[in-house]
Short mmCIF file of C-alpha atoms in Angstrom, two decimals:
data_model
loop_
_atom_site.label_atom_id
_atom_site.label_comp_id
_atom_site.label_asym_id
_atom_site.label_seq_id
_atom_site.Cartn_x
_atom_site.Cartn_y
_atom_site.Cartn_z
CA MET B 29 4.20 195.94 69.10
CA GLN B 30 5.03 197.05 72.62
CA GLN B 31 7.38 194.77 74.49
CA ARG B 32 6.04 193.25 77.67
CA VAL B 33 7.98 194.31 80.74
CA ASP B 34 8.59 191.82 83.52
CA PRO B 35 7.10 193.37 86.70
CA ASP B 36 10.14 192.18 88.68
CA ARG B 37 12.42 193.91 86.19
CA ARG B 38 11.03 197.39 86.77
CA GLY B 39 13.90 199.41 88.20
CA MET B 40 13.79 201.67 91.21
CA PRO B 41 15.41 205.07 91.70
CA VAL B 42 18.97 204.81 92.94
CA ALA B 43 18.16 206.98 95.96
CA VAL B 44 15.40 204.59 97.05
CA GLY B 45 17.65 201.56 96.69
CA VAL B 46 20.45 203.24 98.63
CA ALA B 47 18.03 204.22 101.39
CA LEU B 48 16.77 200.64 101.70
CA LEU B 49 20.27 199.19 101.91
CA ALA B 50 21.43 201.84 104.38
CA ALA B 51 18.44 201.28 106.66
CA ALA B 52 18.82 197.50 106.47
CA THR B 53 22.54 197.63 107.26
CA ALA B 54 21.99 200.10 110.11
CA THR B 55 19.84 197.56 111.95
CA THR B 56 22.73 195.15 112.31
CA LEU B 57 24.44 197.04 115.16
CA PRO B 58 21.35 197.13 117.42
CA VAL B 59 20.84 193.43 116.75
CA ALA B 60 24.48 192.77 117.65
CA ARG B 61 24.38 194.97 120.77
CA TRP B 62 20.91 194.23 122.16
CA GLY B 63 20.04 190.88 120.66
CA ASP B 64 16.79 190.24 122.52
CA SER B 65 13.78 188.76 120.74
CA ALA B 66 12.19 192.10 119.90
CA VAL B 67 15.35 193.50 118.31
CA VAL B 68 16.12 190.28 116.39
CA LEU B 69 12.82 190.72 114.55
CA LEU B 70 14.46 193.65 112.74
CA VAL B 71 16.41 191.10 110.71
CA VAL B 72 13.29 190.13 108.73
CA PRO B 73 12.53 193.58 107.22
CA ALA B 74 16.26 194.11 106.73
CA ALA B 75 16.47 190.92 104.65
CA VAL B 76 13.39 191.91 102.62
CA ALA B 77 14.83 195.37 101.99
CA GLY B 78 18.15 193.85 100.87
CA TYR B 79 16.42 191.47 98.46
CA VAL B 80 14.17 194.15 96.97
CA ALA B 81 17.13 196.48 96.46
CA GLY B 82 19.10 193.73 94.73
CA ARG B 83 16.11 192.77 92.56
CA ARG B 84 15.26 196.30 91.44
CA LEU B 85 18.42 198.41 91.68
CA PRO B 86 19.81 198.38 88.12
CA THR B 87 23.43 199.28 88.90
CA LEU B 88 26.01 197.69 91.18
CA ALA B 89 28.12 200.67 92.26
CA PRO B 90 25.53 202.35 94.57
CA ALA B 91 25.07 199.11 96.52
CA VAL B 92 28.82 198.58 96.93
CA LEU B 93 29.32 202.17 98.07
CA THR B 94 26.41 201.96 100.52
CA PHE B 95 27.65 198.74 102.13
CA THR B 96 31.18 200.12 102.41
CA LEU B 97 30.16 203.41 104.00
CA MET B 98 27.62 201.88 106.37
CA LEU B 99 29.97 199.19 107.67
CA ALA B 100 32.73 201.75 108.04
CA ALA B 101 30.37 204.02 110.00
CA LEU B 102 29.35 201.17 112.32
CA LEU B 103 32.92 200.85 113.64
CA PRO B 104 33.19 204.29 115.32
CA THR B 105 29.55 203.98 116.38
CA SER B 106 30.44 200.80 118.25
CA PHE B 107 33.11 202.70 120.19
CA LEU B 108 30.81 205.61 121.00
CA LEU B 109 28.12 203.41 122.55
CA PRO B 110 28.75 202.75 126.27
CA ASP B 111 28.93 199.44 128.13
CA GLY B 112 30.01 197.10 125.42
CA ALA B 113 32.89 195.51 123.58
CA PRO B 114 33.36 197.87 120.59
CA LEU B 115 35.32 195.57 118.29
CA GLY B 116 33.19 192.59 119.20
CA ASP B 117 29.97 194.49 118.58
CA TRP B 118 31.20 195.72 115.22
CA LEU B 119 32.42 192.27 114.23
CA VAL B 120 29.07 190.68 115.06
CA SER B 121 27.22 193.44 113.21
CA VAL B 122 29.35 192.78 110.11
CA LEU B 123 28.50 189.08 110.24
CA ILE B 124 24.80 189.91 110.66
CA ALA B 125 24.98 192.29 107.70
CA LEU B 126 26.58 189.57 105.61
CA LEU B 127 23.91 186.99 106.42
CA ALA B 128 20.78 189.13 106.82
CA VAL B 129 21.32 191.94 104.28
CA VAL B 130 24.09 191.20 101.79
CA ALA B 131 23.10 187.58 101.11
CA PRO B 132 19.45 188.48 100.26
CA TRP B 133 20.72 191.43 98.21
CA TRP B 134 23.02 189.10 96.24
CA VAL B 135 20.14 186.67 95.58
CA GLY B 136 18.02 189.56 94.34
CA ARG B 137 20.88 190.84 92.21
CA TYR B 138 21.39 187.42 90.65
CA ARG B 139 17.69 187.15 89.83
CA PHE B 140 17.79 190.63 88.32
CA LEU B 141 20.65 189.60 86.04
CA ARG B 142 18.91 186.36 85.08
CA ALA B 143 15.73 188.24 84.17
CA GLU B 144 17.81 190.66 82.13
CA GLN B 145 19.45 187.73 80.34
CA ARG B 146 16.05 186.15 79.59
CA GLU B 147 14.82 189.37 78.00
CA SER B 148 17.97 189.69 75.93
CA ASP B 149 17.83 186.01 74.91
CA ALA B 150 14.18 186.39 73.90
CA ALA B 151 15.09 189.30 71.65
CA VAL B 152 17.95 187.31 70.09
CA LEU B 153 15.75 184.25 69.54
CA ALA B 154 13.00 186.37 67.98
CA GLU B 155 15.53 187.85 65.56
CA ARG B 156 16.90 184.39 64.80
CA ALA B 157 13.38 183.09 64.16
CA GLN B 158 12.81 185.87 61.61
CA GLU B 159 16.12 185.10 59.95
CA GLU B 160 15.34 181.38 59.82
CA GLU B 161 11.92 182.07 58.32
CA ARG B 162 13.54 184.20 55.63
CA ALA B 163 16.05 181.38 55.10
CA ARG B 164 13.25 178.85 54.68
CA ILE B 165 11.48 181.06 52.15
CA ALA B 166 14.74 181.60 50.27
CA ASP B 167 15.47 177.86 50.18
CA ASP B 168 11.98 177.08 48.91
CA LEU B 169 12.27 179.75 46.22
CA HIS B 170 15.56 178.38 45.04
CA ASP B 171 14.55 174.72 45.19
CA THR B 172 11.09 174.92 43.64
CA ILE B 173 10.94 177.92 41.31
CA GLY B 174 14.55 177.46 40.22
CA HIS B 175 13.82 173.84 39.35
CA GLU B 176 10.77 174.77 37.28
CA LEU B 177 12.65 177.55 35.46
CA ALA B 178 15.40 175.09 34.57
CA LEU B 179 12.86 172.67 33.11
CA ILE B 180 11.24 175.50 31.12
CA ALA B 181 14.66 176.36 29.69
CA VAL B 182 15.25 172.73 28.71
CA GLN B 183 11.86 172.47 26.96
CA ALA B 184 12.35 175.75 25.15
CA GLY B 185 15.84 174.68 24.07
CA ALA B 186 14.49 171.42 22.67
CA LEU B 187 11.78 173.25 20.68
CA GLU B 188 14.34 175.79 19.47
CA LEU B 189 16.22 172.99 17.72
CA SER B 190 13.13 171.40 16.15
CA PRO B 191 13.44 171.37 12.31
CA GLU B 192 9.62 171.41 11.92
CA LEU B 193 9.31 175.00 13.20
CA ALA B 194 9.72 178.15 11.17
CA HIS B 195 12.63 180.46 11.82
CA ASP B 196 10.56 183.06 13.62
CA GLN B 197 9.04 180.34 15.85
CA ARG B 198 12.49 179.04 16.74
CA GLU B 199 13.50 182.61 17.59
CA GLN B 200 10.53 182.87 19.92
CA PHE B 201 11.55 179.68 21.70
CA ARG B 202 15.13 180.95 21.89
CA GLU B 203 13.88 184.14 23.51
CA LEU B 204 11.77 182.03 25.88
CA ARG B 205 14.81 179.94 26.82
CA GLU B 206 16.92 183.03 27.40
CA ALA B 207 14.13 184.60 29.46
CA ALA B 208 13.98 181.50 31.65
CA VAL B 209 17.75 181.63 32.13
CA ARG B 210 17.57 185.33 33.00
CA ALA B 211 14.72 184.67 35.43
CA SER B 212 16.78 181.93 37.06
CA GLY B 213 19.68 184.33 37.49
CA ARG B 214 17.45 187.02 38.94
CA LEU B 215 15.96 184.45 41.29
CA ARG B 216 19.46 183.71 42.59
CA ASP B 217 20.01 187.42 43.14
CA VAL B 218 16.73 187.74 45.03
CA VAL B 219 17.54 184.70 47.15
CA ARG B 220 21.01 186.10 47.87
CA MET B 221 19.43 189.31 49.19
CA THR B 222 16.61 187.57 51.05
CA ARG B 223 18.47 184.71 52.63
CA PRO B 224 20.62 185.52 55.68
CA ASP B 225 23.78 183.57 56.41
CA GLY B 226 23.37 180.47 58.53
CA PRO B 227 21.44 177.21 58.33
CA SER B 228 17.83 177.20 57.27
CA ARG B 229 14.96 175.73 59.21
CA LEU B 230 14.69 171.96 59.01
CA THR B 231 10.90 171.59 59.00
CA PRO B 232 9.95 169.20 56.16
CA ALA B 233 8.11 170.79 53.27
CA GLY B 234 6.30 167.52 52.59
CA GLY B 235 4.51 166.31 49.48
CA VAL B 236 7.66 165.81 47.35
CA ASP B 237 8.10 162.41 45.70
CA LEU B 238 11.28 161.23 43.97
CA ASP B 239 9.30 159.49 41.23
CA ALA B 240 7.45 162.74 40.51
CA LEU B 241 10.72 164.65 40.20
CA VAL B 242 12.13 162.05 37.80
CA ALA B 243 8.93 162.03 35.75
CA GLY B 244 8.89 165.83 35.55
CA ALA B 245 12.48 165.88 34.31
CA ARG B 246 11.69 163.26 31.66
CA ASP B 247 8.61 165.20 30.53
CA ALA B 248 10.87 168.23 30.08
CA GLY B 249 13.04 166.25 27.64
CA MET B 250 15.82 165.11 29.98
CA THR B 251 17.24 161.60 29.78
CA VAL B 252 17.02 160.21 33.32
CA ARG B 253 17.84 156.63 34.30
CA ALA B 254 16.61 155.97 37.82
CA GLU B 255 16.99 153.02 40.18
CA LEU B 256 15.10 153.84 43.35
CA ASP B 257 14.66 151.57 46.33
CA ARG B 258 11.31 152.94 47.49
CA ARG B 259 11.41 151.06 50.80
CA VAL B 260 14.35 153.22 51.86
CA LEU B 261 12.41 156.47 51.98
CA ALA B 262 9.33 154.74 53.37
CA GLU B 263 11.39 153.82 56.43
CA ALA B 264 13.41 157.05 56.58
CA HIS B 265 12.77 159.92 58.93
CA PRO B 266 10.67 162.70 57.29
CA LEU B 267 13.52 165.19 57.59
CA LEU B 268 15.88 162.82 55.81
CA ALA B 269 13.29 161.98 53.14
CA GLU B 270 12.85 165.71 52.52
CA LEU B 271 16.63 166.09 52.30
CA ALA B 272 16.75 163.32 49.67
CA ALA B 273 14.07 165.06 47.60
CA ARG B 274 15.90 168.39 47.81
CA THR B 275 19.15 166.69 46.76
CA LEU B 276 17.56 165.00 43.73
CA ARG B 277 15.87 168.23 42.68
CA GLU B 278 19.16 170.14 42.97
CA GLY B 279 20.98 167.49 40.93
CA LEU B 280 18.37 167.48 38.15
CA THR B 281 18.23 171.28 38.11
CA ASN B 282 22.00 171.62 37.75
CA SER B 283 22.10 168.97 35.03
CA ALA B 284 19.33 170.66 33.06
CA ARG B 285 20.89 174.09 33.44
CA HIS B 286 24.55 173.30 32.84
CA ALA B 287 24.72 169.96 30.96
CA ALA B 288 21.63 170.01 28.77
CA GLY B 289 21.21 166.85 26.73
CA ALA B 290 23.47 164.75 28.93
CA ALA B 291 22.04 161.62 30.52
CA VAL B 292 21.46 161.65 34.27
CA ASP B 293 21.74 158.53 36.43
CA VAL B 294 19.84 158.52 39.73
CA GLU B 295 20.37 155.76 42.28
CA LEU B 296 18.86 155.34 45.73
CA VAL B 297 20.04 152.36 47.76
CA ALA B 298 20.05 151.32 51.39
CA ASP B 299 23.29 151.68 53.28
CA PRO B 300 24.34 148.37 54.93
CA GLY B 301 25.37 150.38 58.00
CA GLY B 302 21.95 152.02 58.25
CA GLY B 303 20.38 154.88 56.36
CA PHE B 304 20.61 155.34 52.60
CA ILE B 305 22.79 156.67 49.77
CA LEU B 306 21.38 158.85 46.97
CA SER B 307 23.53 159.52 43.91
CA VAL B 308 22.76 161.91 41.04
CA ARG B 309 25.36 161.58 38.25
CA SER B 310 25.47 163.65 35.06
CA ALA B 311 27.05 161.78 32.16
CA ALA B 312 28.88 164.89 30.91
CA MET B 313 30.47 167.98 32.39
CA PRO B 314 29.63 171.39 30.93
CA GLU B 315 31.91 172.49 28.16
CA PRO B 316 34.47 175.11 29.25
CA GLY B 317 33.35 178.64 28.48
CA THR B 318 29.67 177.71 28.07
CA LEU B 319 28.66 178.66 31.60
CA ASP B 320 28.52 181.95 33.36
CA ALA B 321 30.92 182.04 36.33
CA PRO B 322 28.38 182.12 39.18
CA ALA B 323 26.37 179.21 37.75
CA HIS B 324 29.45 177.10 37.09
CA ALA B 325 30.68 177.78 40.60
CA GLU B 326 27.35 176.60 41.98
CA VAL B 327 27.64 173.28 40.15
CA LEU B 328 31.11 172.70 41.53
CA GLY B 329 30.21 173.94 44.99
CA GLY B 330 33.37 176.04 45.13
CA PRO B 331 34.07 179.67 45.94
CA GLY B 332 31.41 182.00 44.62
CA ALA B 333 28.86 179.17 44.61
CA GLY B 334 25.16 179.82 44.67
CA HIS B 335 22.78 178.72 47.36
CA GLY B 336 21.79 175.22 46.18
CA ILE B 337 24.65 172.91 47.15
CA PRO B 338 25.91 175.03 50.09
CA SER B 339 22.38 175.10 51.50
CA LEU B 340 22.08 171.32 51.10
CA ARG B 341 25.43 170.86 52.84
CA ARG B 342 24.30 172.90 55.84
CA ARG B 343 21.03 171.00 56.01
CA ALA B 344 22.77 167.62 55.70
CA ASP B 345 25.37 168.56 58.31
CA ALA B 346 22.64 169.58 60.75
CA LEU B 347 20.96 166.18 60.35
CA GLY B 348 24.12 164.10 60.64
CA ALA B 349 24.28 163.38 56.90
CA SER B 350 27.08 164.14 54.44
CA LEU B 351 26.88 165.64 50.96
CA ASP B 352 29.62 165.33 48.32
CA ALA B 353 29.61 167.22 45.02
CA GLY B 354 32.30 167.26 42.35
CA PRO B 355 33.63 165.82 39.06
CA ALA B 356 33.48 162.05 38.62
CA ASP B 357 34.16 159.91 35.50
CA ASP B 358 33.90 162.79 33.01
CA GLY B 359 30.69 163.88 34.63
CA PHE B 360 29.44 165.45 37.82
CA LEU B 361 28.35 163.51 40.90
CA LEU B 362 26.10 164.68 43.71
CA ARG B 363 26.00 162.08 46.50
CA LEU B 364 24.02 162.15 49.74
CA HIS B 365 24.90 159.73 52.54
CA ALA B 366 22.19 159.88 55.23
CA PRO B 367 21.91 158.02 58.56
CA ALA B 368 18.89 156.04 59.68
CA ARG B 369 17.82 158.80 62.09
CA PRO B 370 18.79 162.47 62.34
CA ALA B 371 21.91 162.63 64.49
CA PRO B 372 23.80 165.94 64.27
CA THR B 373 27.52 165.32 63.97
CA GLY B 374 30.49 166.93 62.31
CA SER B 375 30.94 170.66 62.22
CA ARG B 376 27.34 171.43 63.21
CA ALA B 377 27.54 169.38 66.40
CA ALA B 378 30.92 170.85 67.22
CA GLU B 379 29.62 174.39 66.98
CA PRO B 380 28.82 176.05 70.28
CA ALA B 381 25.54 177.76 71.04
CA ASP B 382 24.41 180.96 69.36
CA PRO B 383 27.16 183.59 69.77
CA ALA B 384 24.70 186.23 70.96
CA LEU B 385 23.27 183.87 73.58
CA ARG B 386 26.79 182.90 74.68
CA SER B 387 27.62 186.57 75.02
CA ASN B 388 24.54 187.14 77.18
CA ALA B 389 25.41 184.20 79.42
CA ARG B 390 29.01 185.39 79.79
CA ALA B 391 27.83 188.89 80.66
CA VAL B 392 25.52 187.54 83.36
CA ARG B 393 28.27 185.36 84.83
CA ARG B 394 30.68 188.27 84.81
CA ARG B 395 28.22 190.64 86.47
CA ALA B 396 27.16 188.01 89.00
CA LEU B 397 30.82 187.48 89.83
CA GLN B 398 31.22 191.22 90.29
CA ALA B 399 28.23 191.23 92.62
CA SER B 400 29.70 188.33 94.59
CA VAL B 401 32.74 190.49 95.30
CA VAL B 402 30.60 192.48 97.76
CA PRO B 403 29.82 189.52 100.07
CA GLY B 404 33.41 188.40 99.65
CA LEU B 405 34.76 191.78 100.74
CA ILE B 406 32.41 191.89 103.71
CA LEU B 407 33.47 188.39 104.71
CA ALA B 408 37.11 189.40 104.36
CA LEU B 409 36.36 192.48 106.45
CA ALA B 410 34.74 190.32 109.12
CA LEU B 411 37.72 187.97 109.14
CA ALA B 412 40.07 190.93 109.41
CA GLY B 413 37.98 192.24 112.30
CA PHE B 414 38.13 188.84 113.96
CA VAL B 415 41.91 188.81 113.62
CA VAL B 416 42.07 192.27 115.19
CA VAL B 417 39.79 191.29 118.07
CA GLN B 418 41.73 188.10 118.66
CA ALA B 419 45.04 189.93 118.54
CA VAL B 420 43.86 192.55 121.02
CA THR B 421 42.42 189.86 123.30
CA VAL B 422 45.55 187.73 123.32
CA THR B 423 48.15 190.49 123.53
CA GLN B 424 46.35 193.01 125.74
CA THR B 425 43.99 191.05 127.99
CA ALA B 426 45.13 187.41 128.16
CA ILE B 427 47.67 185.31 130.00
CA SER B 428 48.50 181.70 129.31
CA SER B 429 48.02 178.82 131.73
CA ALA B 430 51.80 178.47 132.02
CA THR B 431 52.13 182.12 133.09
CA TYR B 432 49.24 181.70 135.51
CA ASP B 433 50.92 178.67 137.11
CA ARG B 434 54.20 180.54 137.59
CA ILE B 435 52.56 183.31 139.58
CA ASP B 436 52.83 182.56 143.31
CA LEU B 437 50.74 183.93 146.14
CA GLY B 438 52.53 186.64 148.09
CA THR B 439 54.23 188.06 145.00
CA PRO B 440 54.24 191.88 145.01
CA ARG B 441 52.23 193.51 142.23
CA SER B 442 55.27 195.50 141.19
CA GLU B 443 57.14 192.33 140.28
CA LEU B 444 54.31 191.26 137.98
CA SER B 445 54.11 194.46 135.95
CA GLY B 446 56.20 192.97 133.13
CA VAL B 447 54.21 189.72 133.14
CA LEU B 448 50.59 190.87 133.27
CA PRO B 449 48.89 192.74 130.40
CA ALA B 450 46.34 195.53 130.81
CA GLY B 451 43.59 193.08 131.74
CA LEU B 452 39.81 192.97 131.33
CA PRO B 453 37.21 195.31 132.82
CA ALA B 454 35.88 194.24 136.21
CA PRO B 455 33.86 192.25 136.90
CA ALA B 456 34.23 189.53 134.29
CA PRO B 457 30.83 189.53 132.57
CA VAL B 458 30.61 185.97 131.20
CA VAL B 459 31.76 183.78 134.09
CA ALA B 460 30.45 182.84 137.51
CA GLU B 461 32.50 184.69 140.13
CA PRO B 462 32.90 183.92 143.88
CA SER B 463 33.27 186.70 146.42
CA ALA B 464 36.62 188.49 146.51
CA PRO B 465 38.77 188.52 149.68
CA ASP B 466 38.02 191.37 152.07
CA GLY B 467 39.92 194.54 151.27
CA ALA B 468 41.39 193.10 148.06
CA ASP B 469 41.39 194.65 144.57
CA CYS B 470 40.95 192.05 141.82
CA GLU B 471 42.19 192.07 138.25
CA TYR B 472 40.84 189.89 135.43
CA TYR B 473 42.62 188.30 132.51
CA ALA B 474 41.38 186.18 129.61
CA ALA B 475 42.57 182.60 129.84
CA ARG B 476 44.10 182.08 126.38
CA ASP B 477 46.96 179.75 125.47
CA GLY B 478 47.37 181.11 121.95
CA TRP B 479 45.75 182.84 118.98
CA LEU B 480 43.56 179.85 118.19
CA HIS B 481 42.53 179.13 121.77
CA PHE B 482 38.86 180.09 122.22
CA THR B 483 37.33 180.03 125.72
CA ASP B 484 35.33 182.22 128.08
CA ALA B 485 37.46 181.15 131.07
CA THR B 486 39.02 183.99 133.04
CA TYR B 487 41.84 184.28 135.57
CA ARG B 488 41.26 186.49 138.63
CA LEU B 489 44.20 187.87 140.59
CA CYS B 490 43.38 189.70 143.87
CA PHE B 491 45.88 192.01 145.57
CA ARG B 492 45.77 193.47 149.11
CA GLU B 493 48.16 196.32 149.76
CA GLY B 494 50.07 195.47 146.60
CA VAL B 495 50.57 191.77 147.36
CA LEU B 496 48.89 188.83 145.63
CA VAL B 497 46.53 187.16 148.12
CA GLU B 498 44.36 185.05 145.77
CA LYS B 499 44.47 183.57 142.27
CA THR B 500 41.38 181.95 140.88
CA ALA B 501 40.54 180.32 137.54
CA LEU B 502 36.96 181.27 136.76
CA GLY B 503 35.30 178.73 134.50
CA GLU B 504 32.80 179.26 131.70
CA ALA B 505 29.31 180.32 132.73
CA PRO B 506 26.69 177.55 132.74
#
């Protein structure tokens, strides 16, 4: 069966993705330099191109390299263009790239990773569903066919000991009993190969009645004393009722297989705290040396055990019930303590999600974090550019209000050479400026009182024949 491909997950050639990102990033300098309404419209296709590249470009490295090279190329380009503030233009273009190109690209990249995770999760869940279906089949094989084989062995064993039969007839029943035992062992082997590790599905099989199980065991020649509170299962959740039936069947099967002839006591009572307690007690333990090792281990639920009791434990744990199995009063006790409603607790509730799904989620988080490094680096680059611009402005073009106040009219320009920085280009472009004195040459300085002082105010100092004739504080433009 061909796997369906998400249309948004179809990749694009790396060259196409790089071209889209390069073109989108290249538009940020014109927007920063000539930000009129017509040029600003370039932001829309740039954002679309960034998103599409993030959504379709399968690898991260080409995008990182493209952003790095393009933003690095914008810096000398800003200096080569005339009539502007090179660092300021580049800084604004970096901020525009971050908001208009990189942010949409990151959103697209995140959606790409999420779609990739969904596909991987779907594959994992499909595999788990197949494993759980095999587990359900294996459990049903063990619980139903194994139970019937055990009863056949009990009936054949009873007939084998009948004094009314001829010797050859007893031999036939002995062979029948041995064949049933061999078939039971082969069934365990088949179940072991068929059933994967992990809990089986919890869907109730339905149609199993405790009275029918007890009656079937008695018909097979077993001695079963049963005290069943039938109201308990009538009020129980179907999953818990099914668990009770599976537990009783497992207890009767083990008693018939490993303690033939021993009486079995079955008790089902309501738990005062809610739920019910089912006990299956064999009156005698198997004699040492009479059991094969795997079967004996299954009865005791210890290392090397078969699938019956371990499977019941997993099922009980998943439903919030508890299952105890072990020696008790010279016999063997299988006890189920179930709640009123399924409520997963214990080790099953403490387990985290499926390891494969956790791995997929961690991979997506890691790759999304890697992708977020790109916007973070661009933001850091923009902040670094801002620091550079601010440093150049304060140290090379600005004077403080205190310095401005100390400068007196009539001071020769030569005496101010150690006080005044290089200054701004003339005229000051962002402030309203009155006419300069006749025959005077004016110099402009940013009015900054420190690194964190932001203002468009400008100081104008006008000199005639090398002497200060006017000082004016030009305010911000309206």
